[in-house]
PDB file of C-alpha atoms and ligand atoms in Angstrom:
ATOM      1  CA  MET A   1     -59.203 -34.095  94.453  1.00  0.00           C
ATOM      2  CA  ALA A   2     -62.480 -35.281  96.008  1.00  0.00           C
ATOM      3  CA  GLY A   3     -65.131 -32.613  96.617  1.00  0.00           C
ATOM      4  CA  SER A   4     -63.884 -30.199  93.969  1.00  0.00           C
ATOM      5  CA  ILE A   5     -67.253 -29.804  92.194  1.00  0.00           C
ATOM      6  CA  ASP A   6     -69.876 -28.189  94.429  1.00  0.00           C
ATOM      7  CA  LYS A   7     -72.599 -28.221  91.772  1.00  0.00           C
ATOM      8  CA  VAL A   8     -75.850 -29.884  90.768  1.00  0.00           C
ATOM      9  CA  VAL A   9     -75.183 -31.600  87.448  1.00  0.00           C
ATOM     10  CA  LEU A  10     -77.805 -33.163  85.178  1.00  0.00           C
ATOM     11  CA  ILE A  11     -76.603 -35.873  82.780  1.00  0.00           C
ATOM     12  CA  THR A  12     -78.648 -37.326  79.917  1.00  0.00           C
ATOM     13  CA  GLY A  13     -77.833 -40.777  78.568  1.00  0.00           C
ATOM     14  CA  ALA A  14     -76.295 -41.867  81.868  1.00  0.00           C
ATOM     15  CA  SER A  15     -77.459 -45.485  81.644  1.00  0.00           C
ATOM     16  CA  SER A  16     -74.310 -46.649  79.831  1.00  0.00           C
ATOM     17  CA  GLY A  17     -71.017 -45.664  78.231  1.00  0.00           C
ATOM     18  CA  ILE A  18     -69.766 -42.090  78.461  1.00  0.00           C
ATOM     19  CA  GLY A  19     -72.766 -40.832  80.454  1.00  0.00           C
ATOM     20  CA  GLU A  20     -72.376 -43.552  83.066  1.00  0.00           C
ATOM     21  CA  ALA A  21     -68.613 -42.942  83.305  1.00  0.00           C
ATOM     22  CA  THR A  22     -69.257 -39.203  83.636  1.00  0.00           C
ATOM     23  CA  ALA A  23     -71.675 -39.860  86.497  1.00  0.00           C
ATOM     24  CA  ARG A  24     -69.024 -41.933  88.273  1.00  0.00           C
ATOM     25  CA  GLU A  25     -66.303 -39.310  87.703  1.00  0.00           C
ATOM     26  CA  LEU A  26     -68.417 -36.336  88.800  1.00  0.00           C
ATOM     27  CA  ALA A  27     -69.825 -38.187  91.815  1.00  0.00           C
ATOM     28  CA  SER A  28     -66.252 -38.909  92.920  1.00  0.00           C
ATOM     29  CA  ALA A  29     -65.563 -35.165  92.552  1.00  0.00           C
ATOM     30  CA  GLY A  30     -68.402 -34.340  94.963  1.00  0.00           C
ATOM     31  CA  ALA A  31     -71.078 -33.198  92.485  1.00  0.00           C
ATOM     32  CA  ARG A  32     -74.748 -33.852  93.177  1.00  0.00           C
ATOM     33  CA  LEU A  33     -76.151 -35.627  90.154  1.00  0.00           C
ATOM     34  CA  PHE A  34     -79.520 -36.052  88.504  1.00  0.00           C
ATOM     35  CA  ILE A  35     -79.196 -38.709  85.818  1.00  0.00           C
ATOM     36  CA  GLY A  36     -81.592 -39.662  83.039  1.00  0.00           C
ATOM     37  CA  ALA A  37     -82.098 -42.131  80.182  1.00  0.00           C
ATOM     38  CA  ARG A  38     -84.819 -44.539  79.091  1.00  0.00           C
ATOM     39  CA  ARG A  39     -83.450 -47.627  80.879  1.00  0.00           C
ATOM     40  CA  GLY A  40     -84.548 -46.842  84.430  1.00  0.00           C
ATOM     41  CA  ALA A  41     -83.270 -50.090  85.934  1.00  0.00           C
ATOM     42  CA  ARG A  42     -79.701 -49.225  84.950  1.00  0.00           C
ATOM     43  CA  LEU A  43     -80.025 -45.682  86.320  1.00  0.00           C
ATOM     44  CA  LYS A  44     -81.450 -47.013  89.590  1.00  0.00           C
ATOM     45  CA  ALA A  45     -78.572 -49.463  90.019  1.00  0.00           C
ATOM     46  CA  LEU A  46     -76.002 -46.737  89.274  1.00  0.00           C
ATOM     47  CA  ALA A  47     -77.625 -44.255  91.646  1.00  0.00           C
ATOM     48  CA  GLU A  48     -77.767 -46.858  94.420  1.00  0.00           C
ATOM     49  CA  GLU A  49     -74.115 -47.658  93.887  1.00  0.00           C
ATOM     50  CA  LEU A  50     -72.992 -44.021  93.908  1.00  0.00           C
ATOM     51  CA  GLY A  51     -75.028 -42.971  96.963  1.00  0.00           C
ATOM     52  CA  GLU A  52     -77.632 -40.436  98.011  1.00  0.00           C
ATOM     53  CA  THR A  53     -76.056 -37.505  96.173  1.00  0.00           C
ATOM     54  CA  VAL A  54     -77.171 -39.196  92.940  1.00  0.00           C
ATOM     55  CA  ALA A  55     -80.850 -39.244  91.926  1.00  0.00           C
ATOM     56  CA  TRP A  56     -82.394 -40.505  88.718  1.00  0.00           C
ATOM     57  CA  ARG A  57     -85.480 -40.298  86.530  1.00  0.00           C
ATOM     58  CA  GLU A  58     -86.424 -42.058  83.325  1.00  0.00           C
ATOM     59  CA  LEU A  59     -86.050 -39.664  80.417  1.00  0.00           C
ATOM     60  CA  ASP A  60     -86.649 -39.587  76.682  1.00  0.00           C
ATOM     61  CA  VAL A  61     -84.717 -36.591  75.357  1.00  0.00           C
ATOM     62  CA  THR A  62     -86.841 -36.474  72.197  1.00  0.00           C
ATOM     63  CA  ASP A  63     -89.866 -35.500  74.314  1.00  0.00           C
ATOM     64  CA  ALA A  64     -89.601 -31.794  75.200  1.00  0.00           C
ATOM     65  CA  ALA A  65     -92.148 -32.058  78.033  1.00  0.00           C
ATOM     66  CA  ASP A  66     -90.259 -35.003  79.511  1.00  0.00           C
ATOM     67  CA  VAL A  67     -86.993 -33.040  79.447  1.00  0.00           C
ATOM     68  CA  GLU A  68     -88.734 -30.102  81.174  1.00  0.00           C
ATOM     69  CA  ALA A  69     -90.057 -32.501  83.827  1.00  0.00           C
ATOM     70  CA  PHE A  70     -86.566 -33.966  84.246  1.00  0.00           C
ATOM     71  CA  VAL A  71     -85.067 -30.550  84.969  1.00  0.00           C
ATOM     72  CA  THR A  72     -87.961 -29.632  87.288  1.00  0.00           C
ATOM     73  CA  ALA A  73     -87.489 -32.891  89.198  1.00  0.00           C
ATOM     74  CA  ALA A  74     -83.758 -32.231  89.568  1.00  0.00           C
ATOM     75  CA  ASP A  75     -84.497 -28.770  90.967  1.00  0.00           C
ATOM     76  CA  ALA A  76     -87.070 -30.235  93.363  1.00  0.00           C
ATOM     77  CA  ARG A  77     -84.558 -32.836  94.550  1.00  0.00           C
ATOM     78  CA  PHE A  78     -81.481 -30.623  94.979  1.00  0.00           C
ATOM     79  CA  GLY A  79     -82.843 -27.056  95.067  1.00  0.00           C
ATOM     80  CA  ARG A  80     -80.842 -25.793  92.117  1.00  0.00           C
ATOM     81  CA  VAL A  81     -79.488 -26.663  88.678  1.00  0.00           C
ATOM     82  CA  ASP A  82     -75.953 -25.645  87.737  1.00  0.00           C
ATOM     83  CA  VAL A  83     -74.894 -27.817  84.798  1.00  0.00           C
ATOM     84  CA  LEU A  84     -76.579 -29.817  82.052  1.00  0.00           C
ATOM     85  CA  VAL A  85     -74.538 -32.475  80.249  1.00  0.00           C
ATOM     86  CA  ASN A  86     -76.351 -33.268  76.995  1.00  0.00           C
ATOM     87  CA  ASN A  87     -74.798 -36.659  76.347  1.00  0.00           C
ATOM     88  CA  ALA A  88     -77.593 -38.918  75.039  1.00  0.00           C
ATOM     89  CA  GLY A  89     -76.980 -39.974  71.450  1.00  0.00           C
ATOM     90  CA  VAL A  90     -77.513 -42.713  68.876  1.00  0.00           C
ATOM     91  CA  MET A  91     -75.489 -43.773  65.836  1.00  0.00           C
ATOM     92  CA  PRO A  92     -77.254 -46.197  63.465  1.00  0.00           C
ATOM     93  CA  LEU A  93     -74.831 -45.667  60.563  1.00  0.00           C
ATOM     94  CA  SER A  94     -75.622 -46.632  56.972  1.00  0.00           C
ATOM     95  CA  PRO A  95     -74.923 -45.451  53.411  1.00  0.00           C
ATOM     96  CA  LEU A  96     -77.345 -42.782  52.235  1.00  0.00           C
ATOM     97  CA  ALA A  97     -78.412 -45.012  49.339  1.00  0.00           C
ATOM     98  CA  ALA A  98     -79.861 -47.506  51.831  1.00  0.00           C
ATOM     99  CA  LEU A  99     -82.583 -44.881  52.440  1.00  0.00           C
ATOM    100  CA  LYS A 100     -83.003 -45.763  56.099  1.00  0.00           C
ATOM    101  CA  ARG A 101     -85.264 -42.800  56.744  1.00  0.00           C
ATOM    102  CA  ASP A 102     -86.400 -44.036  60.159  1.00  0.00           C
ATOM    103  CA  GLU A 103     -82.787 -44.229  61.333  1.00  0.00           C
ATOM    104  CA  TRP A 104     -82.005 -40.757  59.939  1.00  0.00           C
ATOM    105  CA  LYS A 105     -84.998 -39.401  61.813  1.00  0.00           C
ATOM    106  CA  ARG A 106     -84.002 -41.129  65.054  1.00  0.00           C
ATOM    107  CA  MET A 107     -80.501 -39.642  64.883  1.00  0.00           C
ATOM    108  CA  ILE A 108     -81.884 -36.171  64.221  1.00  0.00           C
ATOM    109  CA  ASP A 109     -84.486 -36.543  66.980  1.00  0.00           C
ATOM    110  CA  VAL A 110     -82.075 -37.766  69.665  1.00  0.00           C
ATOM    111  CA  ASN A 111     -78.821 -36.065  68.700  1.00  0.00           C
ATOM    112  CA  ILE A 112     -80.180 -32.646  67.677  1.00  0.00           C
ATOM    113  CA  HIS A 113     -83.667 -32.231  69.136  1.00  0.00           C
ATOM    114  CA  GLY A 114     -82.544 -33.965  72.318  1.00  0.00           C
ATOM    115  CA  VAL A 115     -79.800 -31.376  72.780  1.00  0.00           C
ATOM    116  CA  LEU A 116     -82.177 -28.514  71.922  1.00  0.00           C
ATOM    117  CA  ASN A 117     -84.791 -29.853  74.336  1.00  0.00           C
ATOM    118  CA  GLY A 118     -82.133 -29.885  77.047  1.00  0.00           C
ATOM    119  CA  ILE A 119     -81.034 -26.336  76.278  1.00  0.00           C
ATOM    120  CA  ALA A 120     -84.641 -25.128  76.239  1.00  0.00           C
ATOM    121  CA  ALA A 121     -85.322 -26.737  79.601  1.00  0.00           C
ATOM    122  CA  VAL A 122     -82.417 -25.031  81.389  1.00  0.00           C
ATOM    123  CA  LEU A 123     -81.967 -21.778  79.474  1.00  0.00           C
ATOM    124  CA  PRO A 124     -84.680 -19.653  81.187  1.00  0.00           C
ATOM    125  CA  ARG A 125     -83.428 -20.612  84.630  1.00  0.00           C
ATOM    126  CA  PHE A 126     -79.772 -20.106  83.680  1.00  0.00           C
ATOM    127  CA  VAL A 127     -80.631 -16.645  82.357  1.00  0.00           C
ATOM    128  CA  ALA A 128     -82.634 -15.846  85.503  1.00  0.00           C
ATOM    129  CA  GLN A 129     -79.870 -17.002  87.840  1.00  0.00           C
ATOM    130  CA  GLN A 130     -77.232 -15.325  85.662  1.00  0.00           C
ATOM    131  CA  ARG A 131     -75.119 -18.466  85.560  1.00  0.00           C
ATOM    132  CA  GLY A 132     -75.134 -21.990  84.234  1.00  0.00           C
ATOM    133  CA  HIS A 133     -73.120 -24.410  82.163  1.00  0.00           C
ATOM    134  CA  VAL A 134     -74.216 -26.511  79.176  1.00  0.00           C
ATOM    135  CA  VAL A 135     -71.867 -29.322  78.172  1.00  0.00           C
ATOM    136  CA  ASN A 136     -72.758 -30.948  74.856  1.00  0.00           C
ATOM    137  CA  VAL A 137     -71.181 -34.251  73.886  1.00  0.00           C
ATOM    138  CA  ALA A 138     -70.567 -34.096  70.136  1.00  0.00           C
ATOM    139  CA  SER A 139     -67.887 -36.175  68.394  1.00  0.00           C
ATOM    140  CA  VAL A 140     -64.968 -36.006  66.016  1.00  0.00           C
ATOM    141  CA  ALA A 141     -67.912 -36.407  63.615  1.00  0.00           C
ATOM    142  CA  ALA A 142     -68.594 -32.723  64.343  1.00  0.00           C
ATOM    143  CA  HIS A 143     -65.329 -31.964  62.551  1.00  0.00           C
ATOM    144  CA  MET A 144     -65.233 -34.437  59.680  1.00  0.00           C
ATOM    145  CA  VAL A 145     -67.525 -36.402  57.382  1.00  0.00           C
ATOM    146  CA  MET A 146     -67.093 -39.984  56.221  1.00  0.00           C
ATOM    147  CA  PRO A 147     -69.104 -42.437  54.135  1.00  0.00           C
ATOM    148  CA  THR A 148     -71.944 -44.211  56.024  1.00  0.00           C
ATOM    149  CA  ALA A 149     -71.840 -41.436  58.642  1.00  0.00           C
ATOM    150  CA  ALA A 150     -73.314 -38.553  56.630  1.00  0.00           C
ATOM    151  CA  VAL A 151     -76.400 -38.115  58.802  1.00  0.00           C
ATOM    152  CA  TYR A 152     -74.615 -38.828  62.089  1.00  0.00           C
ATOM    153  CA  CYS A 153     -71.906 -36.312  61.156  1.00  0.00           C
ATOM    154  CA  GLY A 154     -74.651 -33.866  60.189  1.00  0.00           C
ATOM    155  CA  THR A 155     -76.201 -34.162  63.638  1.00  0.00           C
ATOM    156  CA  LYS A 156     -72.874 -33.662  65.385  1.00  0.00           C
ATOM    157  CA  HIS A 157     -71.946 -30.680  63.165  1.00  0.00           C
ATOM    158  CA  ALA A 158     -75.300 -29.232  64.224  1.00  0.00           C
ATOM    159  CA  VAL A 159     -74.521 -29.766  67.908  1.00  0.00           C
ATOM    160  CA  ARG A 160     -71.217 -27.957  67.411  1.00  0.00           C
ATOM    161  CA  ALA A 161     -72.944 -25.016  65.718  1.00  0.00           C
ATOM    162  CA  ILE A 162     -75.659 -24.846  68.384  1.00  0.00           C
ATOM    163  CA  THR A 163     -73.070 -24.885  71.177  1.00  0.00           C
ATOM    164  CA  GLU A 164     -71.146 -22.036  69.588  1.00  0.00           C
ATOM    165  CA  GLY A 165     -74.384 -20.107  69.059  1.00  0.00           C
ATOM    166  CA  LEU A 166     -75.301 -20.556  72.709  1.00  0.00           C
ATOM    167  CA  ARG A 167     -71.890 -19.241  73.712  1.00  0.00           C
ATOM    168  CA  GLN A 168     -72.222 -16.181  71.490  1.00  0.00           C
ATOM    169  CA  GLU A 169     -75.749 -15.323  72.621  1.00  0.00           C
ATOM    170  CA  HIS A 170     -75.226 -15.705  76.384  1.00  0.00           C
ATOM    171  CA  ASP A 171     -72.457 -14.013  78.324  1.00  0.00           C
ATOM    172  CA  GLU A 172     -73.801 -15.492  81.546  1.00  0.00           C
ATOM    173  CA  ILE A 173     -73.710 -19.117  80.385  1.00  0.00           C
ATOM    174  CA  ARG A 174     -70.723 -21.363  79.855  1.00  0.00           C
ATOM    175  CA  ALA A 175     -70.933 -23.591  76.794  1.00  0.00           C
ATOM    176  CA  THR A 176     -68.634 -26.560  76.294  1.00  0.00           C
ATOM    177  CA  LEU A 177     -68.391 -29.008  73.419  1.00  0.00           C
ATOM    178  CA  ILE A 178     -66.720 -32.327  74.198  1.00  0.00           C
ATOM    179  CA  SER A 179     -65.809 -34.225  71.038  1.00  0.00           C
ATOM    180  CA  PRO A 180     -64.731 -37.816  71.602  1.00  0.00           C
ATOM    181  CA  GLY A 181     -62.922 -39.942  69.061  1.00  0.00           C
ATOM    182  CA  VAL A 182     -63.650 -43.655  69.118  1.00  0.00           C
ATOM    183  CA  VAL A 183     -64.707 -44.885  72.558  1.00  0.00           C
ATOM    184  CA  ALA A 184     -65.523 -48.481  73.457  1.00  0.00           C
ATOM    185  CA  THR A 185     -69.234 -48.297  74.342  1.00  0.00           C
ATOM    186  CA  ASP A 186     -72.553 -49.710  73.108  1.00  0.00           C
ATOM    187  CA  LEU A 187     -72.923 -46.842  70.615  1.00  0.00           C
ATOM    188  CA  GLY A 188     -73.826 -48.259  67.208  1.00  0.00           C
ATOM    189  CA  HIS A 189     -75.388 -51.413  68.658  1.00  0.00           C
ATOM    190  CA  ASP A 190     -78.415 -50.548  66.518  1.00  0.00           C
ATOM    191  CA  ILE A 191     -76.559 -50.473  63.179  1.00  0.00           C
ATOM    192  CA  THR A 192     -78.656 -52.585  60.815  1.00  0.00           C
ATOM    193  CA  ASP A 193     -76.201 -52.730  57.883  1.00  0.00           C
ATOM    194  CA  PRO A 194     -73.880 -55.750  58.419  1.00  0.00           C
ATOM    195  CA  ASP A 195     -70.944 -54.235  56.507  1.00  0.00           C
ATOM    196  CA  VAL A 196     -71.081 -51.055  58.552  1.00  0.00           C
ATOM    197  CA  ALA A 197     -71.375 -53.044  61.777  1.00  0.00           C
ATOM    198  CA  ALA A 198     -68.231 -54.971  60.797  1.00  0.00           C
ATOM    199  CA  ALA A 199     -66.415 -51.716  60.007  1.00  0.00           C
ATOM    200  CA  LEU A 200     -67.327 -50.357  63.462  1.00  0.00           C
ATOM    201  CA  THR A 201     -65.731 -53.399  65.067  1.00  0.00           C
ATOM    202  CA  GLY A 202     -62.557 -52.565  63.143  1.00  0.00           C
ATOM    203  CA  TRP A 203     -62.613 -48.875  64.203  1.00  0.00           C
ATOM    204  CA  ARG A 204     -62.995 -49.908  67.838  1.00  0.00           C
ATOM    205  CA  LYS A 205     -59.662 -51.739  67.763  1.00  0.00           C
ATOM    206  CA  LYS A 206     -58.113 -48.367  68.587  1.00  0.00           C
ATOM    207  CA  SER A 207     -60.439 -46.854  71.167  1.00  0.00           C
ATOM    208  CA  LEU A 208     -60.597 -45.055  74.472  1.00  0.00           C
ATOM    209  CA  THR A 209     -62.480 -46.232  77.516  1.00  0.00           C
ATOM    210  CA  PRO A 210     -65.338 -43.904  78.559  1.00  0.00           C
ATOM    211  CA  ASP A 211     -63.531 -42.612  81.656  1.00  0.00           C
ATOM    212  CA  ALA A 212     -61.211 -40.630  79.336  1.00  0.00           C
ATOM    213  CA  ILE A 213     -64.179 -38.549  78.202  1.00  0.00           C
ATOM    214  CA  ALA A 214     -65.544 -38.290  81.732  1.00  0.00           C
ATOM    215  CA  ARG A 215     -62.288 -36.670  82.842  1.00  0.00           C
ATOM    216  CA  ALA A 216     -62.622 -34.083  80.063  1.00  0.00           C
ATOM    217  CA  VAL A 217     -66.110 -33.204  81.320  1.00  0.00           C
ATOM    218  CA  ARG A 218     -64.743 -32.917  84.854  1.00  0.00           C
ATOM    219  CA  TYR A 219     -61.958 -30.626  83.629  1.00  0.00           C
ATOM    220  CA  ALA A 220     -64.497 -28.271  82.058  1.00  0.00           C
ATOM    221  CA  LEU A 221     -66.612 -28.208  85.230  1.00  0.00           C
ATOM    222  CA  GLU A 222     -63.710 -27.611  87.591  1.00  0.00           C
ATOM    223  CA  GLN A 223     -62.675 -24.316  86.005  1.00  0.00           C
ATOM    224  CA  PRO A 224     -63.288 -21.040  87.855  1.00  0.00           C
ATOM    225  CA  GLU A 225     -66.514 -19.196  86.909  1.00  0.00           C
ATOM    226  CA  GLY A 226     -64.668 -16.832  84.581  1.00  0.00           C
ATOM    227  CA  VAL A 227     -63.165 -19.631  82.493  1.00  0.00           C
ATOM    228  CA  ASP A 228     -65.172 -21.254  79.707  1.00  0.00           C
ATOM    229  CA  ILE A 229     -63.678 -24.386  78.149  1.00  0.00           C
ATOM    230  CA  ASN A 230     -65.346 -24.120  74.740  1.00  0.00           C
ATOM    231  CA  GLU A 231     -64.116 -27.242  73.059  1.00  0.00           C
ATOM    232  CA  VAL A 232     -62.171 -30.376  73.853  1.00  0.00           C
ATOM    233  CA  ILE A 233     -61.342 -33.151  71.370  1.00  0.00           C
ATOM    234  CA  VAL A 234     -60.234 -36.420  72.970  1.00  0.00           C
ATOM    235  CA  ARG A 235     -58.885 -39.197  70.756  1.00  0.00           C
ATOM    236  CA  PRO A 236     -56.880 -42.350  71.388  1.00  0.00           C
ATOM    237  CA  VAL A 237     -53.177 -41.842  70.706  1.00  0.00           C
ATOM    238  CA  ALA A 238     -52.413 -42.371  67.007  1.00  0.00           C
ATOM    239  CA  ALA A 239     -56.112 -42.383  66.146  1.00  0.00           C
ATOM    240  CA  ASP A 240     -57.140 -43.035  62.543  1.00  0.00           C
ATOM    241  CA  MET A 241     -60.164 -40.725  62.848  1.00  0.00           C
TER     242      MET A 241
HETATM  243  N1  NAP B 301     -68.589 -44.175  71.667  1.00  0.00           N
HETATM  244  C1  NAP B 301     -68.001 -43.382  70.781  1.00  0.00           C
HETATM  245  O1  NAP B 301     -67.086 -43.799  70.040  1.00  0.00           O
HETATM  246  C2  NAP B 301     -68.421 -41.944  70.670  1.00  0.00           C
HETATM  247  C3  NAP B 301     -67.624 -41.092  69.893  1.00  0.00           C
HETATM  248  C4  NAP B 301     -68.010 -39.765  69.739  1.00  0.00           C
HETATM  249  C5  NAP B 301     -69.158 -39.310  70.348  1.00  0.00           C
HETATM  250  N2  NAP B 301     -69.914 -40.145  71.099  1.00  0.00           N
HETATM  251  C6  NAP B 301     -71.144 -39.600  71.704  1.00  0.00           C
HETATM  252  O2  NAP B 301     -71.149 -39.878  73.077  1.00  0.00           O
HETATM  253  C7  NAP B 301     -72.506 -39.873  73.552  1.00  0.00           C
HETATM  254  C8  NAP B 301     -72.714 -41.087  74.447  1.00  0.00           C
HETATM  255  O3  NAP B 301     -72.594 -42.255  73.671  1.00  0.00           O
HETATM  256  P1  NAP B 301     -71.873 -43.586  74.200  1.00  0.00           P
HETATM  257  O4  NAP B 301     -70.720 -43.836  73.320  1.00  0.00           O
HETATM  258  O5  NAP B 301     -71.680 -43.533  75.656  1.00  0.00           O
HETATM  259  O6  NAP B 301     -72.966 -44.695  73.779  1.00  0.00           O
HETATM  260  P2  NAP B 301     -74.039 -45.520  74.636  1.00  0.00           P
HETATM  261  O7  NAP B 301     -73.337 -46.341  75.663  1.00  0.00           O
HETATM  262  O8  NAP B 301     -74.888 -46.210  73.625  1.00  0.00           O
HETATM  263  O9  NAP B 301     -74.850 -44.395  75.381  1.00  0.00           O
HETATM  264  C9  NAP B 301     -75.864 -43.651  74.758  1.00  0.00           C
HETATM  265  C10 NAP B 301     -76.770 -43.143  75.860  1.00  0.00           C
HETATM  266  O10 NAP B 301     -77.793 -42.349  75.250  1.00  0.00           O
HETATM  267  C11 NAP B 301     -79.017 -42.729  75.825  1.00  0.00           C
HETATM  268  N3  NAP B 301     -80.139 -42.453  74.941  1.00  0.00           N
HETATM  269  C12 NAP B 301     -80.321 -42.860  73.666  1.00  0.00           C
HETATM  270  N4  NAP B 301     -81.505 -42.429  73.207  1.00  0.00           N
HETATM  271  C13 NAP B 301     -82.070 -41.727  74.214  1.00  0.00           C
HETATM  272  C14 NAP B 301     -83.296 -41.033  74.360  1.00  0.00           C
HETATM  273  N5  NAP B 301     -84.203 -40.965  73.358  1.00  0.00           N
HETATM  274  N6  NAP B 301     -83.547 -40.423  75.533  1.00  0.00           N
HETATM  275  C15 NAP B 301     -82.661 -40.485  76.537  1.00  0.00           C
HETATM  276  N7  NAP B 301     -81.490 -41.125  76.466  1.00  0.00           N
HETATM  277  C16 NAP B 301     -81.206 -41.746  75.314  1.00  0.00           C
HETATM  278  C17 NAP B 301     -78.879 -44.215  76.133  1.00  0.00           C
HETATM  279  O11 NAP B 301     -79.756 -44.590  77.194  1.00  0.00           O
HETATM  280  P3  NAP B 301     -81.135 -45.404  77.036  1.00  0.00           P
HETATM  281  O12 NAP B 301     -80.948 -46.351  75.888  1.00  0.00           O
HETATM  282  O13 NAP B 301     -81.249 -46.074  78.366  1.00  0.00           O
HETATM  283  O14 NAP B 301     -82.163 -44.345  76.805  1.00  0.00           O
HETATM  284  C18 NAP B 301     -77.443 -44.262  76.620  1.00  0.00           C
HETATM  285  O15 NAP B 301     -77.383 -43.980  77.996  1.00  0.00           O
HETATM  286  C19 NAP B 301     -73.375 -39.847  72.312  1.00  0.00           C
HETATM  287  O16 NAP B 301     -73.867 -38.525  72.116  1.00  0.00           O
HETATM  288  C20 NAP B 301     -72.430 -40.216  71.190  1.00  0.00           C
HETATM  289  O17 NAP B 301     -72.818 -39.701  69.941  1.00  0.00           O
HETATM  290  C21 NAP B 301     -69.563 -41.444  71.290  1.00  0.00           C
END
């Protein structure tokens, strides 16, 4: 079904994992893409591979001005902005008693403020153009809580609440929450607790590949204007979590 998405789509965290797979999937569906993350070299290589309908810019989602500039640059490149996929996220898990305040703050900054910065950067233009679509990548951690993941789950619960609030406040905007189960990506590479890192390796024994999540994003984008896919949970078959 090539060419089914005639939209300009912005994707944060597109330098690896789910964001990269989403860029590949949406590019194959005909979308024009503006992709961002901190690792510019990876974005450049991906954009060159996917062709001239994909442009990139280095982006730190924790910096509100940088997110504004990212959206402005996308508009300058393609002349419009239709969809924002807030995908960037980090997951340095640890028990609360380890008191890893810096890691808590990083999760809150990237996973919550990053999403809010994205919403703030597109909301005025979506309201003005009376249409737009925000896709937030949350997690099954938006639906459950488990030891070592208290703060991460807190951030993803917040993303779920914010997405639902956006939906309720704006009739003209589509709001979608995509909640993956375990996916084999680099997420958690920055876990500093060795026991938790070992547990993550165990969880990943039953995992999806990122293209499974990319297809869920595509499904939400391909719906007619009057259809709002509010939430999709995608787990491996027989998932433990
Ligand atoms: N993998 C899973 O099992 C799983 C399950 C549920 C939900 N998720 C969610 O899926 C999303 C994508 O994660 P992933 O699994 O694909 O992991 P990943 O491969 O580590 O990708 C995370 C992406 O976020 C970007 N990022 C991190 N901090 C950033 C910042 N300050 N500014 C801009 N970009 C930043 C990274 O790019 P740079 O480092 O280049 O900036 C990278 O592209 C996350 O929101 C994650 O919570 C993943």
